[in-house]
């Protein structure tokens, strides 16, 4: 007898994956340059040359060590390097015992949720949100509570988050720079959140964590991205090198349980326990060593900056409404009809693949992933124009 929930998850790919698969088929049919695939967040810039050079150097290492198991939480020297980096970069105390290397932010978030939640607990997420949060939360018998962001700014609605907190709340997931909106929460907004959470913790007599999901931290266009542990001590950072260093297939990232929280050690031990329970131990060893050498490499945001300019100026001229993106590589565009799924379906007729906002827990928008080639953006403009004209003609 199989597990029905697992069967259902396996049988129903996410709307993003479905659209991506449709795009692959369509490209095979009519040619890749005729399909404007904005469906998926796969980085379009290559990983830095230094990554390749590091891999080549690592090939001289004793293969038994290089390809062997590391300790479950990651190689001690790698965790030390990351802790030193966090101390230097953000000015907070950080120790290697509070770090747990993971297969990307996906594993990091699933582990963190399992570490701090008990069945029946609630996890708050500002919406729109990355859809896998729901799956990871429900998998451990907890409930995801969506709190819409303020519009039109898509800032955190702190009073609404406060109203959603109760004696079952154990965490709030904060993703900034944000997928799917491309927004970055301001320091003031995060400080307001932190002050409210501190008050609610005292009132309810229970710990409420922030899980800071940070795969896009370095992808910004001038915005300040505050380091949440500096603002709220009970923070668990889930970092990843998938987007900033263009290494999504290598599955490497880390969890950092802030040293500043009063239960820092117990939380880090629970993280290790959750990693063990979920089978997420000993992150890919080769890439642990790669990131030890490449940790401080900057992200190559230039290609995304150019795409962002091309896309926003083109769509603005055509009369589309969107949220001015401050980070990540997503543009959040208002659908030209209330039903975003119908809008996305119509866009397909013009070979434009746009993800409807229903996948992210809200109606009326589409996400345009602009981690694509420049030619794709330029080539898509007549299609966006024709899509708009089809609505104007009604
Ligand atoms: N969180 C967000 C907001 C994402 O957009 C993604 C991937 O797209 C992830 C987490 C998972 O990333 P990773 O490849 O690091 O597992």
CSV table of C-alpha atoms in Angstrom, one decimal, residues 47-183:
chain,number,residue,atom,x,y,z
A,47,UNK,CA,28.8,29.9,-12.4
A,48,UNK,CA,31.9,32.0,-11.8
A,49,UNK,CA,35.2,30.8,-13.3
A,50,UNK,CA,36.6,30.5,-9.8
A,51,UNK,CA,34.2,27.7,-9.1
A,52,UNK,CA,35.6,25.7,-12.1
A,53,UNK,CA,39.1,26.5,-11.0
A,54,UNK,CA,38.4,25.3,-7.5
A,55,UNK,CA,36.8,22.1,-8.7
A,56,UNK,CA,39.9,21.4,-10.8
A,57,UNK,CA,42.2,22.0,-7.8
A,58,UNK,CA,40.1,19.8,-5.6
A,59,UNK,CA,40.7,17.0,-8.0
A,60,UNK,CA,44.2,16.7,-6.6
A,61,UNK,CA,42.8,16.0,-3.1
A,62,UNK,CA,42.8,12.5,-1.8
A,63,UNK,CA,39.7,11.1,-3.5
A,64,UNK,CA,38.9,9.0,-0.4
A,65,UNK,CA,38.5,12.2,1.5
A,66,UNK,CA,37.1,14.3,-1.3
A,67,UNK,CA,34.3,11.9,-2.1
A,68,UNK,CA,33.9,10.6,1.4
A,69,UNK,CA,31.3,11.3,4.1
A,70,UNK,CA,31.8,14.5,6.1
A,71,UNK,CA,30.3,14.8,9.6
A,72,UNK,CA,26.5,15.0,9.3
A,73,UNK,CA,26.4,18.7,9.8
A,74,UNK,CA,29.3,19.4,7.3
A,75,UNK,CA,33.1,19.5,7.3
A,76,UNK,CA,34.3,21.4,10.4
A,77,UNK,CA,36.7,23.6,8.5
A,78,UNK,CA,33.9,24.6,6.1
A,79,UNK,CA,31.5,25.4,8.9
A,80,UNK,CA,34.3,27.4,10.6
A,81,UNK,CA,34.9,29.4,7.3
A,82,UNK,CA,31.2,30.2,7.1
A,83,UNK,CA,31.0,31.2,10.7
A,84,UNK,CA,34.0,33.5,10.3
A,85,UNK,CA,32.4,35.0,7.2
A,86,UNK,CA,29.1,35.7,9.0
A,87,UNK,CA,31.0,37.4,11.8
A,88,UNK,CA,32.9,39.6,9.5
A,89,UNK,CA,30.1,40.4,7.1
A,90,UNK,CA,27.3,41.0,9.4
A,91,UNK,CA,29.0,41.8,12.7
A,92,UNK,CA,27.2,39.1,14.7
A,93,UNK,CA,28.8,36.3,16.8
A,94,UNK,CA,28.7,33.1,14.8
A,95,UNK,CA,30.1,29.7,15.7
A,96,UNK,CA,30.6,26.6,13.6
A,97,UNK,CA,28.4,24.5,15.9
A,98,UNK,CA,25.4,26.6,14.8
A,99,UNK,CA,25.9,25.7,11.2
A,100,UNK,CA,24.4,22.8,9.3
A,101,UNK,CA,25.3,22.3,5.6
A,102,UNK,CA,22.4,21.3,3.4
A,103,UNK,CA,21.4,20.3,-0.1
A,104,UNK,CA,20.2,23.9,-0.9
A,105,UNK,CA,17.6,26.1,0.8
A,106,UNK,CA,14.9,23.5,0.1
A,107,UNK,CA,16.5,21.0,2.5
A,108,UNK,CA,17.4,23.9,4.8
A,109,UNK,CA,13.8,25.0,5.2
A,110,UNK,CA,12.3,21.5,5.5
A,111,UNK,CA,14.9,20.7,8.2
A,112,UNK,CA,14.3,24.0,10.0
A,113,UNK,CA,10.6,23.5,10.1
A,114,UNK,CA,10.9,20.0,11.4
A,115,UNK,CA,13.3,21.1,14.0
A,116,UNK,CA,11.1,23.8,15.6
A,117,UNK,CA,7.5,22.7,14.9
A,118,UNK,CA,5.4,20.0,16.6
A,119,UNK,CA,2.4,18.5,14.9
A,120,UNK,CA,-0.6,20.9,15.1
A,121,UNK,CA,1.6,24.0,15.1
A,122,UNK,CA,1.1,26.8,12.7
A,123,UNK,CA,3.6,28.5,10.4
A,124,UNK,CA,2.8,31.9,9.0
A,125,UNK,CA,3.8,32.9,5.5
A,126,UNK,CA,3.3,36.3,3.9
A,127,UNK,CA,1.6,35.8,0.6
A,128,UNK,CA,2.3,35.5,-2.3
A,129,UNK,CA,4.9,32.8,-1.4
A,130,UNK,CA,7.1,30.1,-2.7
A,131,UNK,CA,4.7,27.1,-3.0
A,132,UNK,CA,6.9,24.4,-1.5
A,133,UNK,CA,6.6,26.0,1.9
A,134,UNK,CA,3.1,24.5,2.2
A,135,UNK,CA,4.3,21.0,1.3
A,136,UNK,CA,7.1,21.1,3.9
A,137,UNK,CA,4.8,22.5,6.6
A,138,UNK,CA,2.0,20.0,6.0
A,139,UNK,CA,4.4,17.1,5.8
A,140,UNK,CA,5.2,17.5,9.5
A,141,UNK,CA,1.5,17.8,10.4
A,142,UNK,CA,1.5,21.6,10.7
A,143,UNK,CA,-0.7,24.2,9.1
A,144,UNK,CA,0.5,27.0,6.8
A,145,UNK,CA,-1.3,30.3,7.6
A,146,UNK,CA,-1.2,32.8,4.7
A,147,UNK,CA,-1.2,36.5,5.5
A,148,UNK,CA,-1.4,38.7,2.4
A,149,UNK,CA,1.2,41.4,2.0
A,150,UNK,CA,0.2,45.0,1.7
A,151,UNK,CA,-0.7,46.3,-1.7
A,152,UNK,CA,0.6,47.9,-3.8
A,153,UNK,CA,4.0,47.8,-2.0
A,154,UNK,CA,4.0,44.1,-1.1
A,155,UNK,CA,5.5,45.0,2.2
A,156,UNK,CA,4.9,42.9,5.3
A,157,UNK,CA,1.5,43.7,6.8
A,158,UNK,CA,2.7,43.5,10.4
A,159,UNK,CA,-0.7,44.1,12.1
A,160,UNK,CA,-2.3,41.4,10.0
A,161,UNK,CA,0.6,39.0,10.9
A,162,UNK,CA,0.0,39.9,14.6
A,163,UNK,CA,-3.7,39.1,14.2
A,164,UNK,CA,-2.8,35.6,12.8
A,165,UNK,CA,-0.5,34.7,15.7
A,166,UNK,CA,-1.9,32.5,18.4
A,167,UNK,CA,-0.8,29.8,20.9
A,168,UNK,CA,0.0,27.4,18.0
A,169,UNK,CA,2.3,29.7,16.1
A,170,UNK,CA,5.9,28.5,15.9
A,171,UNK,CA,7.4,30.3,13.0
A,172,UNK,CA,7.1,32.8,10.2
A,173,UNK,CA,8.9,32.3,6.9
A,174,UNK,CA,10.5,35.5,5.5
A,175,UNK,CA,11.9,35.4,2.0
A,176,UNK,CA,13.7,38.6,0.9
A,177,UNK,CA,14.6,39.3,-1.9
A,178,UNK,CA,11.3,37.7,-2.7
A,179,UNK,CA,10.2,35.0,-5.0
A,180,UNK,CA,7.7,35.6,-6.7
A,181,UNK,CA,7.4,39.4,-6.3
A,182,UNK,CA,11.0,40.6,-6.6
A,183,UNK,CA,10.5,42.8,-3.5
